[in-house]
Amino acid sequence: MSSLSTTTAADAVPAVRVHELSRAFGTLQAIDNVSFSVAPGEIFGLVGPDGAGKTTLMRMLAGVLAPDHGRIELDGIDVQHQSEQAKRHLSYMPQRFGLYEDLTVAENIFFYGELFSVATSDRRTRSETLLHAAGLTDFRHRRAGQLSGGMKQKLGLICALIHTPRVLLLDEPTTGVDPVSRRDFWAILYQLREQGVTIVLSTAYMDEAERCTRLALVHGGRIRQCDTPARLKAAMPGSLLELVAADPRAIHGALRHQPGVLGSLLMGDRVHVRVDNATRRMPQLNNFLGEQGLDIQGMEQVEPGIEDVFVALLDEEAPA
Amino acid sequence: MNLRRLFALAWKESLQIWRDPRSLAIALLMPLMQMGILGYGVSLDIKRVPLCVFDQENSQQSRAMVNSFVASGWFRLSRRLVRDDDVRDAMDRGSCSAALVIPVDFSRRLSQHGSAAVQAIFDATDVNTTNIALGYAQGALALASQQMYARWAAAHGVAATRVGQVDLEPGTWFNETLDSRNFIIPGVVAVILALVGAQLTSLTISREWERGTMEQLISTPVTALEVMLGKLLPYFAIGMLDAGFCLATAVFWFHVPFRGDLFTLLITTLLFLVVVLGIGYLISVRIRSQLGASQVALLLTMLPANLLSGYTFPIDQMPGAIQTLSLVVYARYYVSILRGVFLKGSTIDDLWFPIAGLSLYALLILWLAARAFRKRLD
């Protein structure tokens, strides 16, 4: 369980096994022949832009949307055909807040506890612990509709965890959540992982993606790459140069079509330029910028982040 | 089926109803208002028909004739006319719906020939009213001529013999006072329950879709049957409350005679509620917006319940095809059950036909409703 490598994950009995999954909406192929496995205790991240198919995939994993083709197993249980049995062992938190806004925090927790037939004493202790961890103890009698965005998401997580799921599915759980709540949120996730709960989450936040044990880069309904964050970064073709400049936009535009430049990404006041060979291209680019009269405050080789990996992946697919 | 999940759903649904002013208003205020409006507003009785009189003779006898019309209580003297054209004019203006024209030679003919004719003209745009007014006129006239004959006989010293005359002595059963309210109010109760019941449950599933709570709910192990029963349970309680309220209003406020037994009433009302709540639930499953579901429920229940339930228009007077069509209008069964229980004191044995109809309906609806809800987003 401690191993993060793909080989070991595949060897173990997978907590989630997705096999050749497809789903179309009209002419749009939302999920296109996707296969992957998640080992017990992993935090598996689905990363990709909006419209990549993350939510469709999550919904099929949760058994609320039927696939056109393919098969999903949770702990060896077929989600399609043994739906009720599978649902006993999973918890799903949809992207849109799915709890009852006209019920209080405590009432929502009670309701979901009952739906999962949690013993009363278990429910009490679990909800105390979770409310405390989420910082919601003082809000238990407040209507869910009157909570802040972050509190709502934490309440969603509490309701999802009021029974002991083997697999926890979180669809963009921290979108629109303040940093403090996000920290609480992740603290709970790490605890769960220690208890052996498998977590599959989708996220658009790259810093959050880095926290996952394994990542699937989703684009156009397909998984383009799937590995640990470290390996994904290592596998990125080329090296990354970070340029700090007063006018990063101009730098970004000027360098894109220079020889040896594989891609360029604007990141605030910086530009991430991916080149085939850092040592060879650094002086070349420096000279070029000098000729063009474009000032930079610095240029250095840096380790890529997940976002760089993702953008590199898209660049490789569709060369400009 | 897991009872714990079922009751959790029922509990949750009750809390939501209690906290939603709109649901509460539909549940409790709508029956109250409708009972008032329909109970007072709908009456088929035609009393005091406005009558115009064109008395061309204006004799003692002709005035006695007019008096006997007014004294019958069925007519109200609205205008006295002086010219022929006035009759047409009065009808056009709607100032009367019947006109009595007494010819100049009325008393002369009466004394010479022993018989005379008067003309009665009716505004027949409303056929129903006209037929009833015509009946009233004939009654009033028969009474008047009887009195005249008696007076004539007395004046001529002849014994008022009545040779070969057959009298009809009408007896009206079950609604002795011929008060149409007694007939209509039980129907009103049925129509209100059909309407309110479907409205109540029509929102229950669409609300979950609209508020985005359905996705998480269907990701739990809860079954479709548990969802259906758990959600219907609280509305069943409200439905019984409404039924009790409407029926009590019928008896204690509108003084409709209640001759049946409470047990028959209870059983049939429960059965009817299963049907109406189930229909609302079915609509709710099919239509995912609350507004749409509520409107469809209104349309599907209001028109058939009003037109084809027999609550205002008698079913056996309808054309054959429409009569057959009315068999699918579930309200008709409850209308005839309520009328039977209220006015005739009918028991379950007497009411086997409508009860069988409702039972079939209830089974069909429950079967459809249990199958309708799919735990899927698409």
PDB file of N, CA, C and O in Angstrom, chain B residues 73-132:
ATOM      1  N   GLY B  73     -92.695  31.138  -6.074  1.00  0.00           N
ATOM      2  CA  GLY B  73     -91.336  31.244  -5.550  1.00  0.00           C
ATOM      3  C   GLY B  73     -90.281  30.922  -6.584  1.00  0.00           C
ATOM      4  O   GLY B  73     -89.093  31.122  -6.359  1.00  0.00           O
ATOM      5  N   TRP B  74     -90.693  30.431  -7.727  1.00  0.00           N
ATOM      6  CA  TRP B  74     -89.714  30.060  -8.759  1.00  0.00           C
ATOM      7  C   TRP B  74     -89.400  31.229  -9.683  1.00  0.00           C
ATOM      8  O   TRP B  74     -88.435  31.217 -10.407  1.00  0.00           O
ATOM      9  N   PHE B  75     -90.333  32.213  -9.664  1.00  0.00           N
ATOM     10  CA  PHE B  75     -90.139  33.363 -10.553  1.00  0.00           C
ATOM     11  C   PHE B  75     -90.058  34.646  -9.745  1.00  0.00           C
ATOM     12  O   PHE B  75     -90.614  34.760  -8.657  1.00  0.00           O
ATOM     13  N   ARG B  76     -89.356  35.583 -10.329  1.00  0.00           N
ATOM     14  CA  ARG B  76     -89.241  36.897  -9.725  1.00  0.00           C
ATOM     15  C   ARG B  76     -89.693  37.886 -10.794  1.00  0.00           C
ATOM     16  O   ARG B  76     -89.194  37.859 -11.922  1.00  0.00           O
ATOM     17  N   LEU B  77     -90.648  38.717 -10.435  1.00  0.00           N
ATOM     18  CA  LEU B  77     -91.164  39.678 -11.414  1.00  0.00           C
ATOM     19  C   LEU B  77     -90.124  40.767 -11.615  1.00  0.00           C
ATOM     20  O   LEU B  77     -89.845  41.545 -10.713  1.00  0.00           O
ATOM     21  N   SER B  78     -89.530  40.794 -12.811  1.00  0.00           N
ATOM     22  CA  SER B  78     -88.471  41.775 -12.987  1.00  0.00           C
ATOM     23  C   SER B  78     -88.960  43.027 -13.717  1.00  0.00           C
ATOM     24  O   SER B  78     -88.515  44.119 -13.429  1.00  0.00           O
ATOM     25  N   ARG B  79     -89.871  42.864 -14.657  1.00  0.00           N
ATOM     26  CA  ARG B  79     -90.366  44.050 -15.378  1.00  0.00           C
ATOM     27  C   ARG B  79     -91.792  43.811 -15.848  1.00  0.00           C
ATOM     28  O   ARG B  79     -92.165  42.693 -16.183  1.00  0.00           O
ATOM     29  N   ARG B  80     -92.530  44.890 -15.894  1.00  0.00           N
ATOM     30  CA  ARG B  80     -93.829  44.839 -16.560  1.00  0.00           C
ATOM     31  C   ARG B  80     -93.677  45.526 -17.898  1.00  0.00           C
ATOM     32  O   ARG B  80     -93.127  46.615 -17.989  1.00  0.00           O
ATOM     33  N   LEU B  81     -94.161  44.878 -18.936  1.00  0.00           N
ATOM     34  CA  LEU B  81     -93.978  45.425 -20.269  1.00  0.00           C
ATOM     35  C   LEU B  81     -95.299  45.986 -20.767  1.00  0.00           C
ATOM     36  O   LEU B  81     -96.376  45.547 -20.341  1.00  0.00           O
ATOM     37  N   VAL B  82     -95.208  46.966 -21.687  1.00  0.00           N
ATOM     38  CA  VAL B  82     -96.438  47.585 -22.168  1.00  0.00           C
ATOM     39  C   VAL B  82     -96.600  47.437 -23.672  1.00  0.00           C
ATOM     40  O   VAL B  82     -97.683  47.644 -24.206  1.00  0.00           O
ATOM     41  N   ARG B  83     -95.526  47.100 -24.388  1.00  0.00           N
ATOM     42  CA  ARG B  83     -95.642  46.964 -25.831  1.00  0.00           C
ATOM     43  C   ARG B  83     -95.075  45.611 -26.268  1.00  0.00           C
ATOM     44  O   ARG B  83     -94.265  45.009 -25.567  1.00  0.00           O
ATOM     45  N   ASP B  84     -95.499  45.208 -27.443  1.00  0.00           N
ATOM     46  CA  ASP B  84     -95.025  43.961 -28.025  1.00  0.00           C
ATOM     47  C   ASP B  84     -93.500  43.916 -28.141  1.00  0.00           C
ATOM     48  O   ASP B  84     -92.861  42.921 -27.800  1.00  0.00           O
ATOM     49  N   ASP B  85     -92.939  45.018 -28.656  1.00  0.00           N
ATOM     50  CA  ASP B  85     -91.499  45.072 -28.904  1.00  0.00           C
ATOM     51  C   ASP B  85     -90.685  44.925 -27.627  1.00  0.00           C
ATOM     52  O   ASP B  85     -89.529  44.511 -27.646  1.00  0.00           O
ATOM     53  N   ASP B  86     -91.346  45.296 -26.518  1.00  0.00           N
ATOM     54  CA  ASP B  86     -90.624  45.275 -25.243  1.00  0.00           C
ATOM     55  C   ASP B  86     -90.116  43.885 -24.893  1.00  0.00           C
ATOM     56  O   ASP B  86     -89.094  43.735 -24.225  1.00  0.00           O
ATOM     57  N   VAL B  87     -90.866  42.861 -25.338  1.00  0.00           N
ATOM     58  CA  VAL B  87     -90.488  41.491 -24.987  1.00  0.00           C
ATOM     59  C   VAL B  87     -89.098  41.181 -25.543  1.00  0.00           C
ATOM     60  O   VAL B  87     -88.190  40.744 -24.842  1.00  0.00           O
ATOM     61  N   ARG B  88     -88.978  41.492 -26.856  1.00  0.00           N
ATOM     62  CA  ARG B  88     -87.701  41.257 -27.521  1.00  0.00           C
ATOM     63  C   ARG B  88     -86.578  42.060 -26.848  1.00  0.00           C
ATOM     64  O   ARG B  88     -85.482  41.545 -26.562  1.00  0.00           O
ATOM     65  N   ASP B  89     -86.913  43.302 -26.560  1.00  0.00           N
ATOM     66  CA  ASP B  89     -85.942  44.204 -25.959  1.00  0.00           C
ATOM     67  C   ASP B  89     -85.468  43.695 -24.595  1.00  0.00           C
ATOM     68  O   ASP B  89     -84.284  43.650 -24.302  1.00  0.00           O
ATOM     69  N   ALA B  90     -86.441  43.273 -23.786  1.00  0.00           N
ATOM     70  CA  ALA B  90     -86.112  42.798 -22.435  1.00  0.00           C
ATOM     71  C   ALA B  90     -85.239  41.545 -22.489  1.00  0.00           C
ATOM     72  O   ALA B  90     -84.300  41.379 -21.698  1.00  0.00           O
ATOM     73  N   MET B  91     -85.536  40.677 -23.454  1.00  0.00           N
ATOM     74  CA  MET B  91     -84.736  39.460 -23.618  1.00  0.00           C
ATOM     75  C   MET B  91     -83.312  39.819 -24.017  1.00  0.00           C
ATOM     76  O   MET B  91     -82.337  39.282 -23.499  1.00  0.00           O
ATOM     77  N   ASP B  92     -83.203  40.753 -24.980  1.00  0.00           N
ATOM     78  CA  ASP B  92     -81.895  41.167 -25.462  1.00  0.00           C
ATOM     79  C   ASP B  92     -81.048  41.753 -24.341  1.00  0.00           C
ATOM     80  O   ASP B  92     -79.852  41.505 -24.244  1.00  0.00           O
ATOM     81  N   ARG B  93     -81.682  42.554 -23.512  1.00  0.00           N
ATOM     82  CA  ARG B  93     -80.950  43.187 -22.425  1.00  0.00           C
ATOM     83  C   ARG B  93     -80.638  42.201 -21.297  1.00  0.00           C
ATOM     84  O   ARG B  93     -79.890  42.519 -20.393  1.00  0.00           O
ATOM     85  N   GLY B  94     -81.278  41.065 -21.370  1.00  0.00           N
ATOM     86  CA  GLY B  94     -81.055  40.072 -20.328  1.00  0.00           C
ATOM     87  C   GLY B  94     -81.758  40.421 -19.040  1.00  0.00           C
ATOM     88  O   GLY B  94     -81.424  39.898 -17.984  1.00  0.00           O
ATOM     89  N   SER B  95     -82.737  41.327 -19.110  1.00  0.00           N
ATOM     90  CA  SER B  95     -83.411  41.690 -17.862  1.00  0.00           C
ATOM     91  C   SER B  95     -84.425  40.625 -17.459  1.00  0.00           C
ATOM     92  O   SER B  95     -84.948  40.646 -16.360  1.00  0.00           O
ATOM     93  N   CYS B  96     -84.712  39.681 -18.352  1.00  0.00           N
ATOM     94  CA  CYS B  96     -85.516  38.539 -17.951  1.00  0.00           C
ATOM     95  C   CYS B  96     -85.142  37.342 -18.802  1.00  0.00           C
ATOM     96  O   CYS B  96     -84.643  37.499 -19.908  1.00  0.00           O
ATOM     97  N   SER B  97     -85.305  36.164 -18.269  1.00  0.00           N
ATOM     98  CA  SER B  97     -85.035  34.987 -19.088  1.00  0.00           C
ATOM     99  C   SER B  97     -86.328  34.253 -19.426  1.00  0.00           C
ATOM    100  O   SER B  97     -86.306  33.235 -20.086  1.00  0.00           O
ATOM    101  N   ALA B  98     -87.442  34.777 -18.915  1.00  0.00           N
ATOM    102  CA  ALA B  98     -88.740  34.238 -19.312  1.00  0.00           C
ATOM    103  C   ALA B  98     -89.727  35.405 -19.387  1.00  0.00           C
ATOM    104  O   ALA B  98     -89.605  36.367 -18.637  1.00  0.00           O
ATOM    105  N   ALA B  99     -90.632  35.321 -20.350  1.00  0.00           N
ATOM    106  CA  ALA B  99     -91.649  36.375 -20.465  1.00  0.00           C
ATOM    107  C   ALA B  99     -93.029  35.724 -20.529  1.00  0.00           C
ATOM    108  O   ALA B  99     -93.203  34.705 -21.190  1.00  0.00           O
ATOM    109  N   LEU B 100     -93.947  36.321 -19.817  1.00  0.00           N
ATOM    110  CA  LEU B 100     -95.312  35.796 -19.806  1.00  0.00           C
ATOM    111  C   LEU B 100     -96.190  36.816 -20.525  1.00  0.00           C
ATOM    112  O   LEU B 100     -96.228  37.985 -20.141  1.00  0.00           O
ATOM    113  N   VAL B 101     -96.838  36.353 -21.601  1.00  0.00           N
ATOM    114  CA  VAL B 101     -97.688  37.268 -22.363  1.00  0.00           C
ATOM    115  C   VAL B 101     -99.139  36.823 -22.204  1.00  0.00           C
ATOM    116  O   VAL B 101     -99.487  35.689 -22.543  1.00  0.00           O
ATOM    117  N   ILE B 102     -99.935  37.725 -21.642  1.00  0.00           N
ATOM    118  CA  ILE B 102    -101.348  37.390 -21.431  1.00  0.00           C
ATOM    119  C   ILE B 102    -102.164  38.177 -22.452  1.00  0.00           C
ATOM    120  O   ILE B 102    -102.088  39.410 -22.505  1.00  0.00           O
ATOM    121  N   PRO B 103    -102.932  37.485 -23.299  1.00  0.00           N
ATOM    122  CA  PRO B 103    -103.655  38.170 -24.383  1.00  0.00           C
ATOM    123  C   PRO B 103    -104.802  39.034 -23.862  1.00  0.00           C
ATOM    124  O   PRO B 103    -105.272  38.855 -22.727  1.00  0.00           O
ATOM    125  N   VAL B 104    -105.294  39.982 -24.728  1.00  0.00           N
ATOM    126  CA  VAL B 104    -106.339  40.939 -24.344  1.00  0.00           C
ATOM    127  C   VAL B 104    -107.634  40.231 -23.962  1.00  0.00           C
ATOM    128  O   VAL B 104    -108.355  40.671 -23.079  1.00  0.00           O
ATOM    129  N   ASP B 105    -107.895  39.114 -24.640  1.00  0.00           N
ATOM    130  CA  ASP B 105    -109.187  38.462 -24.438  1.00  0.00           C
ATOM    131  C   ASP B 105    -109.100  37.312 -23.439  1.00  0.00           C
ATOM    132  O   ASP B 105    -109.909  36.404 -23.469  1.00  0.00           O
ATOM    133  N   PHE B 106    -108.112  37.397 -22.550  1.00  0.00           N
ATOM    134  CA  PHE B 106    -107.843  36.281 -21.648  1.00  0.00           C
ATOM    135  C   PHE B 106    -109.062  35.907 -20.799  1.00  0.00           C
ATOM    136  O   PHE B 106    -109.570  34.789 -20.836  1.00  0.00           O
ATOM    137  N   SER B 107    -109.643  36.870 -20.064  1.00  0.00           N
ATOM    138  CA  SER B 107    -110.734  36.529 -19.153  1.00  0.00           C
ATOM    139  C   SER B 107    -112.032  36.270 -19.918  1.00  0.00           C
ATOM    140  O   SER B 107    -112.858  35.466 -19.498  1.00  0.00           O
ATOM    141  N   ARG B 108    -112.161  36.951 -21.088  1.00  0.00           N
ATOM    142  CA  ARG B 108    -113.367  36.725 -21.883  1.00  0.00           C
ATOM    143  C   ARG B 108    -113.413  35.279 -22.377  1.00  0.00           C
ATOM    144  O   ARG B 108    -114.403  34.578 -22.223  1.00  0.00           O
ATOM    145  N   ARG B 109    -112.314  34.841 -22.923  1.00  0.00           N
ATOM    146  CA  ARG B 109    -112.238  33.476 -23.425  1.00  0.00           C
ATOM    147  C   ARG B 109    -112.445  32.462 -22.295  1.00  0.00           C
ATOM    148  O   ARG B 109    -113.120  31.457 -22.454  1.00  0.00           O
ATOM    149  N   LEU B 110    -111.874  32.849 -21.143  1.00  0.00           N
ATOM    150  CA  LEU B 110    -111.960  31.945 -20.006  1.00  0.00           C
ATOM    151  C   LEU B 110    -113.418  31.751 -19.593  1.00  0.00           C
ATOM    152  O   LEU B 110    -113.878  30.639 -19.344  1.00  0.00           O
ATOM    153  N   SER B 111    -114.152  32.884 -19.574  1.00  0.00           N
ATOM    154  CA  SER B 111    -115.536  32.757 -19.135  1.00  0.00           C
ATOM    155  C   SER B 111    -116.418  32.162 -20.229  1.00  0.00           C
ATOM    156  O   SER B 111    -117.371  31.443 -19.945  1.00  0.00           O
ATOM    157  N   GLN B 112    -116.092  32.445 -21.476  1.00  0.00           N
ATOM    158  CA  GLN B 112    -116.937  31.930 -22.557  1.00  0.00           C
ATOM    159  C   GLN B 112    -116.654  30.467 -22.880  1.00  0.00           C
ATOM    160  O   GLN B 112    -117.526  29.643 -22.994  1.00  0.00           O
ATOM    161  N   HIS B 113    -115.373  30.164 -23.007  1.00  0.00           N
ATOM    162  CA  HIS B 113    -115.026  28.810 -23.438  1.00  0.00           C
ATOM    163  C   HIS B 113    -114.545  27.915 -22.301  1.00  0.00           C
ATOM    164  O   HIS B 113    -114.334  26.734 -22.498  1.00  0.00           O
ATOM    165  N   GLY B 114    -114.313  28.537 -21.172  1.00  0.00           N
ATOM    166  CA  GLY B 114    -113.794  27.737 -20.049  1.00  0.00           C
ATOM    167  C   GLY B 114    -112.319  27.436 -20.203  1.00  0.00           C
ATOM    168  O   GLY B 114    -111.730  26.733 -19.401  1.00  0.00           O
ATOM    169  N   SER B 115    -111.716  27.962 -21.237  1.00  0.00           N
ATOM    170  CA  SER B 115    -110.270  27.764 -21.369  1.00  0.00           C
ATOM    171  C   SER B 115    -109.660  28.951 -22.088  1.00  0.00           C
ATOM    172  O   SER B 115    -110.329  29.619 -22.872  1.00  0.00           O
ATOM    173  N   ALA B 116    -108.418  29.227 -21.795  1.00  0.00           N
ATOM    174  CA  ALA B 116    -107.713  30.323 -22.442  1.00  0.00           C
ATOM    175  C   ALA B 116    -106.233  29.987 -22.506  1.00  0.00           C
ATOM    176  O   ALA B 116    -105.751  29.128 -21.772  1.00  0.00           O
ATOM    177  N   ALA B 117    -105.524  30.655 -23.403  1.00  0.00           N
ATOM    178  CA  ALA B 117    -104.089  30.372 -23.540  1.00  0.00           C
ATOM    179  C   ALA B 117    -103.272  31.583 -23.119  1.00  0.00           C
ATOM    180  O   ALA B 117    -103.682  32.716 -23.340  1.00  0.00           O
ATOM    181  N   VAL B 118    -102.157  31.342 -22.503  1.00  0.00           N
ATOM    182  CA  VAL B 118    -101.174  32.410 -22.274  1.00  0.00           C
ATOM    183  C   VAL B 118     -99.906  31.981 -22.997  1.00  0.00           C
ATOM    184  O   VAL B 118     -99.671  30.800 -23.234  1.00  0.00           O
ATOM    185  N   GLN B 119     -99.098  32.976 -23.344  1.00  0.00           N
ATOM    186  CA  GLN B 119     -97.860  32.652 -24.028  1.00  0.00           C
ATOM    187  C   GLN B 119     -96.689  32.834 -23.073  1.00  0.00           C
ATOM    188  O   GLN B 119     -96.599  33.824 -22.347  1.00  0.00           O
ATOM    189  N   ALA B 120     -95.812  31.843 -23.065  1.00  0.00           N
ATOM    190  CA  ALA B 120     -94.584  31.978 -22.265  1.00  0.00           C
ATOM    191  C   ALA B 120     -93.395  31.874 -23.213  1.00  0.00           C
ATOM    192  O   ALA B 120     -93.315  30.949 -24.011  1.00  0.00           O
ATOM    193  N   ILE B 121     -92.538  32.867 -23.131  1.00  0.00           N
ATOM    194  CA  ILE B 121     -91.371  32.891 -24.020  1.00  0.00           C
ATOM    195  C   ILE B 121     -90.108  32.747 -23.152  1.00  0.00           C
ATOM    196  O   ILE B 121     -89.991  33.379 -22.099  1.00  0.00           O
ATOM    197  N   PHE B 122     -89.194  31.887 -23.625  1.00  0.00           N
ATOM    198  CA  PHE B 122     -87.983  31.668 -22.829  1.00  0.00           C
ATOM    199  C   PHE B 122     -86.734  32.037 -23.616  1.00  0.00           C
ATOM    200  O   PHE B 122     -86.664  31.841 -24.831  1.00  0.00           O
ATOM    201  N   ASP B 123     -85.797  32.547 -22.919  1.00  0.00           N
ATOM    202  CA  ASP B 123     -84.477  32.776 -23.508  1.00  0.00           C
ATOM    203  C   ASP B 123     -83.737  31.442 -23.442  1.00  0.00           C
ATOM    204  O   ASP B 123     -83.272  31.033 -22.383  1.00  0.00           O
ATOM    205  N   ALA B 124     -83.650  30.764 -24.597  1.00  0.00           N
ATOM    206  CA  ALA B 124     -83.150  29.390 -24.587  1.00  0.00           C
ATOM    207  C   ALA B 124     -81.654  29.301 -24.873  1.00  0.00           C
ATOM    208  O   ALA B 124     -81.152  28.243 -25.236  1.00  0.00           O
ATOM    209  N   THR B 125     -80.915  30.407 -24.690  1.00  0.00           N
ATOM    210  CA  THR B 125     -79.469  30.308 -24.911  1.00  0.00           C
ATOM    211  C   THR B 125     -78.864  29.310 -23.933  1.00  0.00           C
ATOM    212  O   THR B 125     -77.942  28.584 -24.259  1.00  0.00           O
ATOM    213  N   ASP B 126     -79.391  29.272 -22.725  1.00  0.00           N
ATOM    214  CA  ASP B 126     -78.946  28.264 -21.765  1.00  0.00           C
ATOM    215  C   ASP B 126     -80.028  27.194 -21.679  1.00  0.00           C
ATOM    216  O   ASP B 126     -81.043  27.374 -21.022  1.00  0.00           O
ATOM    217  N   VAL B 127     -79.774  26.107 -22.373  1.00  0.00           N
ATOM    218  CA  VAL B 127     -80.802  25.074 -22.518  1.00  0.00           C
ATOM    219  C   VAL B 127     -81.210  24.492 -21.170  1.00  0.00           C
ATOM    220  O   VAL B 127     -82.379  24.292 -20.877  1.00  0.00           O
ATOM    221  N   ASN B 128     -80.200  24.248 -20.341  1.00  0.00           N
ATOM    222  CA  ASN B 128     -80.438  23.664 -19.033  1.00  0.00           C
ATOM    223  C   ASN B 128     -81.407  24.504 -18.210  1.00  0.00           C
ATOM    224  O   ASN B 128     -82.418  24.025 -17.703  1.00  0.00           O
ATOM    225  N   THR B 129     -81.071  25.782 -18.128  1.00  0.00           N
ATOM    226  CA  THR B 129     -81.889  26.706 -17.356  1.00  0.00           C
ATOM    227  C   THR B 129     -83.300  26.784 -17.939  1.00  0.00           C
ATOM    228  O   THR B 129     -84.292  26.800 -17.212  1.00  0.00           O
ATOM    229  N   THR B 130     -83.381  26.827 -19.280  1.00  0.00           N
ATOM    230  CA  THR B 130     -84.672  26.941 -19.947  1.00  0.00           C
ATOM    231  C   THR B 130     -85.573  25.755 -19.615  1.00  0.00           C
ATOM    232  O   THR B 130     -86.748  25.921 -19.288  1.00  0.00           O
ATOM    233  N   ASN B 131     -84.976  24.557 -19.690  1.00  0.00           N
ATOM    234  CA  ASN B 131     -85.771  23.369 -19.385  1.00  0.00           C
ATOM    235  C   ASN B 131     -86.345  23.428 -17.984  1.00  0.00           C
ATOM    236  O   ASN B 131     -87.504  23.097 -17.751  1.00  0.00           O
ATOM    237  N   ILE B 132     -85.488  23.857 -17.072  1.00  0.00           N
ATOM    238  CA  ILE B 132     -85.952  23.927 -15.690  1.00  0.00           C
ATOM    239  C   ILE B 132     -87.025  25.002 -15.543  1.00  0.00           C
ATOM    240  O   ILE B 132     -88.087  24.785 -14.933  1.00  0.00           O
TER     241      ILE B 132
END
